[in-house]
Amino acid sequence: MAGRHFLDLSDAGPDAIAAMLANAIDRKAARSGWPKARPDADQPLAGHVLGMVFEKNSTRTRVSFDMAMRQLGGAALVLDASSSQLGRGESIADTARVLSRMVDAIMLRTDDHAKLEEMAHHADVPVINGLTDLSHPCQIVADLLTLIEHGKPLPGLEVAWFGDGNNVLNSILEAAALMKFNVRIATPQGYDPDARFVEMARAAGASVVHTRDAAQAAEGADVLVTDTWVSMGQEHTHNKLAAMAPYQVNEALMARARPDALFLHCLPAHVGEEVSEGVFESPRSVVFDEAENRLHAQKSVLLWCFGKL
Ligand code: CP
Ligand code: NVA
């Protein structure tokens, strides 16, 4: 296969992630103030097309990959499960083989991570993880970019997570392993992250403190992060919301963190649930920079997948 799959951050590794972040910073600066659809001067993906397959909803991932391809000189198209043959039972394997004949890379957003691996196994072109129930690596490249831009070098950073131990947290733990920062996790019983990601971070030398006490996790942290309490495809149960309530990122929790601590959220947010309006709208909240950085991060991911980084 020409090119490389990006199923998780470890596929790239620390040096490539550092290169992606540096490239994103350079490209973002080089086109500052330009009309959004004007291609970058070098058009490194001219003549290339990305096929995006969505088995779940998306705003940021869909728009950022589409605009990323335009800015890199290429194009993108979308297949929704509901309107494609995937939604009528055509296999992932056959879809991968067909798309490989017509597009130069595939981005898949799906539920079961095994479907992503199957897509990669059968595709002859790079496959990118646009979110699975297990992980969301593209989001984390944007998050790391946002932290660096806001003056927070990654090594040794204390990143605190509150609420549901979900796909986004799993990828933060993988990033901690690769980029040498530390993670404090505050989740209620029964909603812990995947143990393999905790182990990966610890094995790489990152400190991972897991507590049921949100205040303890926030104490002196550099970054506070949360996400929806109910991810796509999950049940919206009263029990889960009740269990999550003590883990809301609010002004009292922010007050325990460093005075210059930042607030991150991958969005979409449920203001009043996982985050208070006061924190979400505060100057320490950089969630819309983080959302914009999906575009700049996705360009770097694409360039790496095409062997151009
Ligand atoms: N953060 C994120 O992945 O957003 P979308 O679900 O809108 O793509
Ligand atoms: N954890 C969320 C992230 C959405 C971008 C979900 O999987 O729905």
mmCIF file of C-alpha atoms and ligand atoms in Angstrom:
data_model
loop_
_atom_site.group_PDB
_atom_site.id
_atom_site.type_symbol
_atom_site.label_atom_id
_atom_site.label_comp_id
_atom_site.label_asym_id
_atom_site.label_seq_id
_atom_site.Cartn_x
_atom_site.Cartn_y
_atom_site.Cartn_z
ATOM 1 C CA MET A 1 0.000 0.000 0.000
ATOM 2 C CA ALA A 2 1.197 3.516 -0.760
ATOM 3 C CA GLY A 3 0.892 5.715 2.318
ATOM 4 C CA ARG A 4 0.143 4.979 5.961
ATOM 5 C CA HIS A 5 -2.931 4.311 8.075
ATOM 6 C CA PHE A 6 -3.708 6.569 11.033
ATOM 7 C CA LEU A 7 -5.888 4.377 13.218
ATOM 8 C CA ASP A 8 -4.378 5.615 16.455
ATOM 9 C CA LEU A 9 -1.653 8.010 17.588
ATOM 10 C CA SER A 10 0.859 5.167 18.016
ATOM 11 C CA ASP A 11 0.722 4.503 14.265
ATOM 12 C CA ALA A 12 2.559 7.791 13.896
ATOM 13 C CA GLY A 13 4.664 7.833 17.072
ATOM 14 C CA PRO A 14 6.209 10.773 18.914
ATOM 15 C CA ASP A 15 8.526 12.082 16.196
ATOM 16 C CA ALA A 16 5.811 12.120 13.542
ATOM 17 C CA ILE A 17 3.330 13.737 15.932
ATOM 18 C CA ALA A 18 5.886 16.433 16.740
ATOM 19 C CA ALA A 19 6.384 16.936 12.989
ATOM 20 C CA MET A 20 2.601 17.155 12.480
ATOM 21 C CA LEU A 21 2.300 19.805 15.184
ATOM 22 C CA ALA A 22 5.189 21.865 13.777
ATOM 23 C CA ASN A 23 3.778 21.617 10.259
ATOM 24 C CA ALA A 24 0.311 22.649 11.441
ATOM 25 C CA ILE A 25 1.728 25.717 13.186
ATOM 26 C CA ASP A 26 3.688 26.711 10.058
ATOM 27 C CA ARG A 27 0.811 26.175 7.617
ATOM 28 C CA LYS A 28 -1.668 27.966 9.857
ATOM 29 C CA ALA A 29 0.633 31.003 10.095
ATOM 30 C CA ALA A 30 1.422 30.997 6.365
ATOM 31 C CA ARG A 31 -2.248 31.365 5.381
ATOM 32 C CA SER A 32 -3.344 33.694 8.153
ATOM 33 C CA GLY A 33 -6.064 36.050 6.898
ATOM 34 C CA TRP A 34 -6.538 34.223 3.585
ATOM 35 C CA PRO A 35 -9.995 33.297 2.265
ATOM 36 C CA LYS A 36 -10.744 29.889 3.763
ATOM 37 C CA ALA A 37 -11.009 27.924 0.521
ATOM 38 C CA ARG A 38 -7.865 29.355 -1.099
ATOM 39 C CA PRO A 39 -5.356 26.496 -1.415
ATOM 40 C CA ASP A 40 -2.006 26.650 0.394
ATOM 41 C CA ALA A 41 0.790 27.921 -1.867
ATOM 42 C CA ASP A 42 2.374 24.484 -2.367
ATOM 43 C CA GLN A 43 -0.875 22.482 -2.872
ATOM 44 C CA PRO A 44 0.810 19.250 -1.713
ATOM 45 C CA LEU A 45 -2.272 17.048 -2.263
ATOM 46 C CA ALA A 46 -3.264 18.452 -5.668
ATOM 47 C CA GLY A 47 -5.091 15.794 -7.647
ATOM 48 C CA HIS A 48 -5.937 13.708 -4.551
ATOM 49 C CA VAL A 49 -9.361 12.936 -3.126
ATOM 50 C CA LEU A 50 -10.405 11.803 0.363
ATOM 51 C CA GLY A 51 -13.516 9.660 0.833
ATOM 52 C CA MET A 52 -15.194 10.263 4.200
ATOM 53 C CA VAL A 53 -17.494 7.536 5.537
ATOM 54 C CA PHE A 54 -19.803 8.477 8.406
ATOM 55 C CA GLU A 55 -21.706 5.907 10.427
ATOM 56 C CA LYS A 56 -22.268 8.575 13.100
ATOM 57 C CA ASN A 57 -23.053 12.293 13.066
ATOM 58 C CA SER A 58 -20.332 14.934 12.739
ATOM 59 C CA THR A 59 -19.860 18.657 12.306
ATOM 60 C CA ARG A 60 -16.188 19.393 13.056
ATOM 61 C CA THR A 61 -14.634 16.212 11.657
ATOM 62 C CA ARG A 62 -16.610 16.439 8.442
ATOM 63 C CA VAL A 63 -15.967 20.117 7.780
ATOM 64 C CA SER A 64 -12.332 20.093 8.906
ATOM 65 C CA PHE A 65 -11.360 17.166 6.655
ATOM 66 C CA ASP A 66 -13.237 18.653 3.703
ATOM 67 C CA MET A 67 -11.597 22.064 4.141
ATOM 68 C CA ALA A 68 -8.233 20.421 4.852
ATOM 69 C CA MET A 69 -8.313 18.649 1.492
ATOM 70 C CA ARG A 70 -9.331 21.864 -0.305
ATOM 71 C CA GLN A 71 -6.533 23.830 1.346
ATOM 72 C CA LEU A 72 -4.016 21.114 0.469
ATOM 73 C CA GLY A 73 -5.101 21.373 -3.165
ATOM 74 C CA GLY A 74 -7.255 18.213 -3.253
ATOM 75 C CA ALA A 75 -10.915 17.338 -2.819
ATOM 76 C CA ALA A 76 -13.167 15.305 -0.517
ATOM 77 C CA LEU A 77 -16.476 13.481 -0.782
ATOM 78 C CA VAL A 78 -18.859 12.115 1.865
ATOM 79 C CA LEU A 79 -20.666 8.798 2.182
ATOM 80 C CA ASP A 80 -23.286 8.619 4.908
ATOM 81 C CA ALA A 81 -24.135 5.134 6.104
ATOM 82 C CA SER A 82 -27.815 5.970 5.796
ATOM 83 C CA SER A 83 -27.615 6.870 2.110
ATOM 84 C CA SER A 84 -24.894 4.471 0.933
ATOM 85 C CA GLN A 85 -24.950 0.700 0.481
ATOM 86 C CA LEU A 86 -23.091 0.326 3.804
ATOM 87 C CA GLY A 87 -26.406 1.152 5.453
ATOM 88 C CA ARG A 88 -28.026 -1.724 3.540
ATOM 89 C CA GLY A 89 -25.478 -4.295 4.642
ATOM 90 C CA GLU A 90 -22.636 -4.087 2.082
ATOM 91 C CA SER A 91 -19.553 -5.273 3.941
ATOM 92 C CA ILE A 92 -16.737 -3.064 5.194
ATOM 93 C CA ALA A 93 -14.312 -5.277 3.241
ATOM 94 C CA ASP A 94 -16.068 -4.707 -0.084
ATOM 95 C CA THR A 95 -16.545 -1.007 0.642
ATOM 96 C CA ALA A 96 -12.814 -0.702 1.361
ATOM 97 C CA ARG A 97 -11.888 -2.432 -1.889
ATOM 98 C CA VAL A 98 -14.294 -0.346 -3.985
ATOM 99 C CA LEU A 99 -13.304 2.974 -2.418
ATOM 100 C CA SER A 100 -9.614 2.118 -2.866
ATOM 101 C CA ARG A 101 -10.192 2.060 -6.634
ATOM 102 C CA MET A 102 -11.696 5.544 -6.681
ATOM 103 C CA VAL A 103 -10.289 7.650 -3.836
ATOM 104 C CA ASP A 104 -6.760 8.190 -2.520
ATOM 105 C CA ALA A 105 -7.542 7.932 1.217
ATOM 106 C CA ILE A 106 -10.485 6.953 3.413
ATOM 107 C CA MET A 107 -11.631 8.537 6.674
ATOM 108 C CA LEU A 108 -14.067 6.418 8.693
ATOM 109 C CA ARG A 109 -16.215 7.428 11.669
ATOM 110 C CA THR A 110 -17.857 4.355 13.136
ATOM 111 C CA ASP A 111 -18.824 2.603 16.366
ATOM 112 C CA ASP A 112 -16.805 -0.611 16.736
ATOM 113 C CA HIS A 113 -13.031 -0.035 16.406
ATOM 114 C CA ALA A 114 -12.784 -3.489 14.768
ATOM 115 C CA LYS A 115 -14.665 -2.076 11.760
ATOM 116 C CA LEU A 116 -11.949 0.548 11.344
ATOM 117 C CA GLU A 117 -9.266 -2.147 11.515
ATOM 118 C CA GLU A 118 -11.175 -4.183 8.952
ATOM 119 C CA MET A 119 -11.390 -1.177 6.650
ATOM 120 C CA ALA A 120 -7.631 -0.672 6.956
ATOM 121 C CA HIS A 121 -6.976 -4.369 6.364
ATOM 122 C CA HIS A 122 -8.869 -4.399 3.080
ATOM 123 C CA ALA A 123 -8.018 -0.905 1.782
ATOM 124 C CA ASP A 124 -5.114 -0.214 -0.568
ATOM 125 C CA VAL A 125 -5.100 3.458 0.449
ATOM 126 C CA PRO A 126 -4.512 5.162 3.821
ATOM 127 C CA VAL A 127 -7.362 4.821 6.343
ATOM 128 C CA ILE A 128 -7.883 7.489 9.018
ATOM 129 C CA ASN A 129 -9.788 7.102 12.296
ATOM 130 C CA GLY A 130 -12.445 9.824 12.350
ATOM 131 C CA LEU A 131 -13.653 8.530 15.766
ATOM 132 C CA THR A 132 -14.629 5.106 17.036
ATOM 133 C CA ASP A 133 -16.122 4.036 20.357
ATOM 134 C CA LEU A 134 -12.526 3.305 21.437
ATOM 135 C CA SER A 135 -10.537 6.351 20.343
ATOM 136 C CA HIS A 136 -10.464 9.759 18.653
ATOM 137 C CA PRO A 137 -6.834 10.423 17.688
ATOM 138 C CA CYS A 138 -7.485 13.266 15.194
ATOM 139 C CA GLN A 139 -9.136 15.258 17.991
ATOM 140 C CA ILE A 140 -6.086 14.881 20.176
ATOM 141 C CA VAL A 141 -3.669 16.176 17.522
ATOM 142 C CA ALA A 142 -5.827 19.340 17.492
ATOM 143 C CA ASP A 143 -5.844 19.442 21.303
ATOM 144 C CA LEU A 144 -2.050 19.194 21.509
ATOM 145 C CA LEU A 145 -1.741 21.939 18.891
ATOM 146 C CA THR A 146 -4.059 24.145 20.956
ATOM 147 C CA LEU A 147 -2.041 23.622 24.129
ATOM 148 C CA ILE A 148 1.254 24.445 22.405
ATOM 149 C CA GLU A 149 -0.260 27.557 20.791
ATOM 150 C CA HIS A 150 -1.443 28.727 24.190
ATOM 151 C CA GLY A 151 2.041 28.459 25.669
ATOM 152 C CA LYS A 152 1.829 24.998 27.249
ATOM 153 C CA PRO A 153 4.725 22.798 26.093
ATOM 154 C CA LEU A 154 3.658 19.163 26.420
ATOM 155 C CA PRO A 155 6.423 17.426 28.428
ATOM 156 C CA GLY A 156 5.499 17.325 32.102
ATOM 157 C CA LEU A 157 2.114 19.027 31.610
ATOM 158 C CA GLU A 158 -0.583 18.039 34.139
ATOM 159 C CA VAL A 159 -3.772 17.311 32.175
ATOM 160 C CA ALA A 160 -6.901 16.584 34.230
ATOM 161 C CA TRP A 161 -9.955 14.772 32.833
ATOM 162 C CA PHE A 162 -13.431 14.827 34.407
ATOM 163 C CA GLY A 163 -16.537 12.718 33.798
ATOM 164 C CA ASP A 164 -16.933 9.832 31.398
ATOM 165 C CA GLY A 165 -13.910 7.623 30.675
ATOM 166 C CA ASN A 166 -14.527 7.620 26.944
ATOM 167 C CA ASN A 167 -12.870 7.493 23.500
ATOM 168 C CA VAL A 168 -11.410 11.006 23.836
ATOM 169 C CA LEU A 169 -9.801 10.179 27.187
ATOM 170 C CA ASN A 170 -8.350 6.967 25.749
ATOM 171 C CA SER A 171 -6.589 8.983 23.053
ATOM 172 C CA ILE A 172 -5.371 11.557 25.594
ATOM 173 C CA LEU A 173 -3.773 8.685 27.512
ATOM 174 C CA GLU A 174 -2.126 7.430 24.323
ATOM 175 C CA ALA A 175 -0.835 10.944 23.663
ATOM 176 C CA ALA A 176 0.526 11.115 27.215
ATOM 177 C CA ALA A 177 2.502 7.950 26.533
ATOM 178 C CA LEU A 178 3.965 9.361 23.337
ATOM 179 C CA MET A 179 4.448 13.039 24.215
ATOM 180 C CA LYS A 180 5.449 12.646 27.888
ATOM 181 C CA PHE A 181 2.768 14.502 29.818
ATOM 182 C CA ASN A 182 0.813 13.400 32.888
ATOM 183 C CA VAL A 183 -2.895 12.691 33.305
ATOM 184 C CA ARG A 184 -5.184 12.932 36.322
ATOM 185 C CA ILE A 185 -8.492 11.156 35.799
ATOM 186 C CA ALA A 186 -11.639 11.780 37.831
ATOM 187 C CA THR A 187 -14.441 9.431 36.782
ATOM 188 C CA PRO A 188 -17.291 7.815 38.711
ATOM 189 C CA GLN A 189 -17.256 4.074 39.421
ATOM 190 C CA GLY A 190 -18.243 2.126 36.327
ATOM 191 C CA TYR A 191 -17.162 4.770 33.824
ATOM 192 C CA ASP A 192 -13.401 4.289 33.804
ATOM 193 C CA PRO A 193 -11.249 4.563 30.668
ATOM 194 C CA ASP A 194 -10.039 1.453 28.851
ATOM 195 C CA ALA A 195 -7.365 -0.075 31.113
ATOM 196 C CA ARG A 196 -5.082 -0.730 28.137
ATOM 197 C CA PHE A 197 -4.667 3.003 27.557
ATOM 198 C CA VAL A 198 -3.926 3.687 31.233
ATOM 199 C CA GLU A 199 -1.331 0.922 31.142
ATOM 200 C CA MET A 200 0.188 2.273 27.906
ATOM 201 C CA ALA A 201 0.678 5.711 29.462
ATOM 202 C CA ARG A 202 2.160 4.324 32.679
ATOM 203 C CA ALA A 203 4.443 1.916 30.823
ATOM 204 C CA ALA A 204 5.845 4.865 28.870
ATOM 205 C CA GLY A 205 6.634 6.695 32.102
ATOM 206 C CA ALA A 206 3.668 9.075 32.311
ATOM 207 C CA SER A 207 2.113 9.625 35.729
ATOM 208 C CA VAL A 208 -1.573 8.617 35.644
ATOM 209 C CA VAL A 209 -3.498 9.372 38.838
ATOM 210 C CA HIS A 210 -7.010 7.929 38.881
ATOM 211 C CA THR A 211 -9.382 9.193 41.553
ATOM 212 C CA ARG A 212 -13.107 9.451 42.271
ATOM 213 C CA ASP A 213 -12.494 12.942 43.699
ATOM 214 C CA ALA A 214 -12.770 15.714 41.089
ATOM 215 C CA ALA A 215 -11.243 18.323 43.411
ATOM 216 C CA GLN A 216 -8.140 16.176 43.907
ATOM 217 C CA ALA A 217 -7.661 15.778 40.152
ATOM 218 C CA ALA A 218 -8.008 19.521 39.571
ATOM 219 C CA GLU A 219 -5.498 20.586 42.216
ATOM 220 C CA GLY A 220 -2.657 22.454 40.486
ATOM 221 C CA ALA A 221 -3.572 21.105 37.019
ATOM 222 C CA ASP A 222 -2.425 22.916 33.850
ATOM 223 C CA VAL A 223 -5.391 21.838 31.737
ATOM 224 C CA LEU A 224 -8.936 20.721 32.598
ATOM 225 C CA VAL A 225 -10.716 18.609 29.990
ATOM 226 C CA THR A 226 -14.144 17.093 29.767
ATOM 227 C CA ASP A 227 -16.568 15.766 27.164
ATOM 228 C CA THR A 228 -20.220 14.899 26.874
ATOM 229 C CA TRP A 229 -21.448 12.513 29.551
ATOM 230 C CA VAL A 230 -23.308 10.520 26.892
ATOM 231 C CA SER A 231 -21.335 9.684 23.759
ATOM 232 C CA MET A 232 -22.931 8.879 20.419
ATOM 233 C CA GLY A 233 -24.574 5.471 20.497
ATOM 234 C CA GLN A 234 -24.842 5.362 24.311
ATOM 235 C CA GLU A 235 -27.992 5.248 26.436
ATOM 236 C CA HIS A 236 -29.051 8.553 28.019
ATOM 237 C CA THR A 237 -29.867 7.057 31.435
ATOM 238 C CA HIS A 238 -30.835 8.895 34.585
ATOM 239 C CA ASN A 239 -28.344 6.760 36.540
ATOM 240 C CA LYS A 240 -25.424 7.813 34.386
ATOM 241 C CA LEU A 241 -26.250 11.511 34.567
ATOM 242 C CA ALA A 242 -26.601 11.256 38.360
ATOM 243 C CA ALA A 243 -23.217 9.516 38.629
ATOM 244 C CA MET A 244 -21.583 12.215 36.494
ATOM 245 C CA ALA A 245 -23.001 15.230 38.339
ATOM 246 C CA PRO A 246 -20.079 15.612 40.838
ATOM 247 C CA TYR A 247 -17.640 15.758 37.912
ATOM 248 C CA GLN A 248 -18.945 18.946 36.251
ATOM 249 C CA VAL A 249 -16.132 21.366 35.362
ATOM 250 C CA ASN A 250 -17.319 24.544 37.037
ATOM 251 C CA GLU A 251 -15.837 27.665 38.615
ATOM 252 C CA ALA A 252 -15.158 25.898 41.933
ATOM 253 C CA LEU A 253 -13.166 23.186 40.165
ATOM 254 C CA MET A 254 -11.252 25.670 37.992
ATOM 255 C CA ALA A 255 -10.310 27.579 41.159
ATOM 256 C CA ARG A 256 -8.288 24.558 42.300
ATOM 257 C CA ALA A 257 -6.219 24.448 39.101
ATOM 258 C CA ARG A 258 -3.268 26.685 38.270
ATOM 259 C CA PRO A 259 -4.298 30.317 37.748
ATOM 260 C CA ASP A 260 -3.345 30.070 34.070
ATOM 261 C CA ALA A 261 -5.038 26.694 33.531
ATOM 262 C CA LEU A 262 -6.892 26.158 30.249
ATOM 263 C CA PHE A 263 -10.228 24.456 29.617
ATOM 264 C CA LEU A 264 -10.596 22.074 26.654
ATOM 265 C CA HIS A 265 -13.682 20.309 25.272
ATOM 266 C CA CYS A 266 -13.793 18.524 21.906
ATOM 267 C CA LEU A 267 -17.418 19.691 21.376
ATOM 268 C CA PRO A 268 -20.320 19.359 20.982
ATOM 269 C CA ALA A 269 -20.837 20.573 24.575
ATOM 270 C CA HIS A 270 -23.829 20.258 26.869
ATOM 271 C CA VAL A 271 -23.414 23.438 28.862
ATOM 272 C CA GLY A 272 -24.912 22.992 32.316
ATOM 273 C CA GLU A 273 -24.065 19.278 32.325
ATOM 274 C CA GLU A 274 -20.351 18.439 31.961
ATOM 275 C CA VAL A 275 -19.310 22.114 32.040
ATOM 276 C CA SER A 276 -20.845 25.210 33.631
ATOM 277 C CA GLU A 277 -21.667 28.178 31.426
ATOM 278 C CA GLY A 278 -19.235 30.298 33.451
ATOM 279 C CA VAL A 279 -16.271 28.059 32.595
ATOM 280 C CA PHE A 280 -17.340 27.401 29.008
ATOM 281 C CA GLU A 281 -17.589 31.125 28.264
ATOM 282 C CA SER A 282 -14.565 32.185 30.338
ATOM 283 C CA PRO A 283 -11.250 33.465 28.912
ATOM 284 C CA ARG A 284 -9.622 30.222 30.063
ATOM 285 C CA SER A 285 -11.854 28.233 27.735
ATOM 286 C CA VAL A 286 -10.084 27.736 24.393
ATOM 287 C CA VAL A 287 -12.688 25.401 22.910
ATOM 288 C CA PHE A 288 -13.218 27.367 19.689
ATOM 289 C CA ASP A 289 -9.472 27.594 19.018
ATOM 290 C CA GLU A 290 -9.479 23.848 19.640
ATOM 291 C CA ALA A 291 -12.322 23.395 17.140
ATOM 292 C CA GLU A 292 -10.545 25.525 14.496
ATOM 293 C CA ASN A 293 -7.386 23.521 15.078
ATOM 294 C CA ARG A 294 -9.172 20.385 13.883
ATOM 295 C CA LEU A 295 -8.641 21.868 10.395
ATOM 296 C CA HIS A 296 -4.942 22.584 10.863
ATOM 297 C CA ALA A 297 -4.325 19.253 12.610
ATOM 298 C CA GLN A 298 -6.193 17.265 9.964
ATOM 299 C CA LYS A 299 -3.994 18.766 7.255
ATOM 300 C CA SER A 300 -0.925 17.426 9.053
ATOM 301 C CA VAL A 301 -2.509 14.012 9.569
ATOM 302 C CA LEU A 302 -3.352 13.837 5.859
ATOM 303 C CA LEU A 303 0.157 14.864 4.816
ATOM 304 C CA TRP A 304 1.649 12.208 7.087
ATOM 305 C CA CYS A 305 -0.693 9.546 5.690
ATOM 306 C CA PHE A 306 0.335 10.487 2.139
ATOM 307 C CA GLY A 307 4.022 10.257 3.066
ATOM 308 C CA LYS A 308 4.545 13.989 2.630
ATOM 309 C CA LEU A 309 5.602 14.690 6.209
HETATM 310 N N1 CP B 1 -15.124 16.910 18.136
HETATM 311 C C1 CP B 1 -15.676 16.270 17.079
HETATM 312 O O1 CP B 1 -15.202 15.242 16.636
HETATM 313 O O2 CP B 1 -16.788 16.892 16.589
HETATM 314 P P1 CP B 1 -17.802 16.299 15.518
HETATM 315 O O3 CP B 1 -18.529 15.150 16.176
HETATM 316 O O4 CP B 1 -18.720 17.442 15.212
HETATM 317 O O5 CP B 1 -17.045 15.827 14.316
HETATM 318 N N1 NVA B 2 -17.148 11.157 23.135
HETATM 319 C C1 NVA B 2 -17.917 11.801 22.106
HETATM 320 C C2 NVA B 2 -17.036 12.615 21.233
HETATM 321 C C3 NVA B 2 -17.760 13.389 20.159
HETATM 322 C C4 NVA B 2 -16.835 14.163 19.276
HETATM 323 C C5 NVA B 2 -18.669 10.751 21.305
HETATM 324 O O1 NVA B 2 -18.090 9.694 21.012
HETATM 325 O O2 NVA B 2 -19.833 10.984 20.999
#
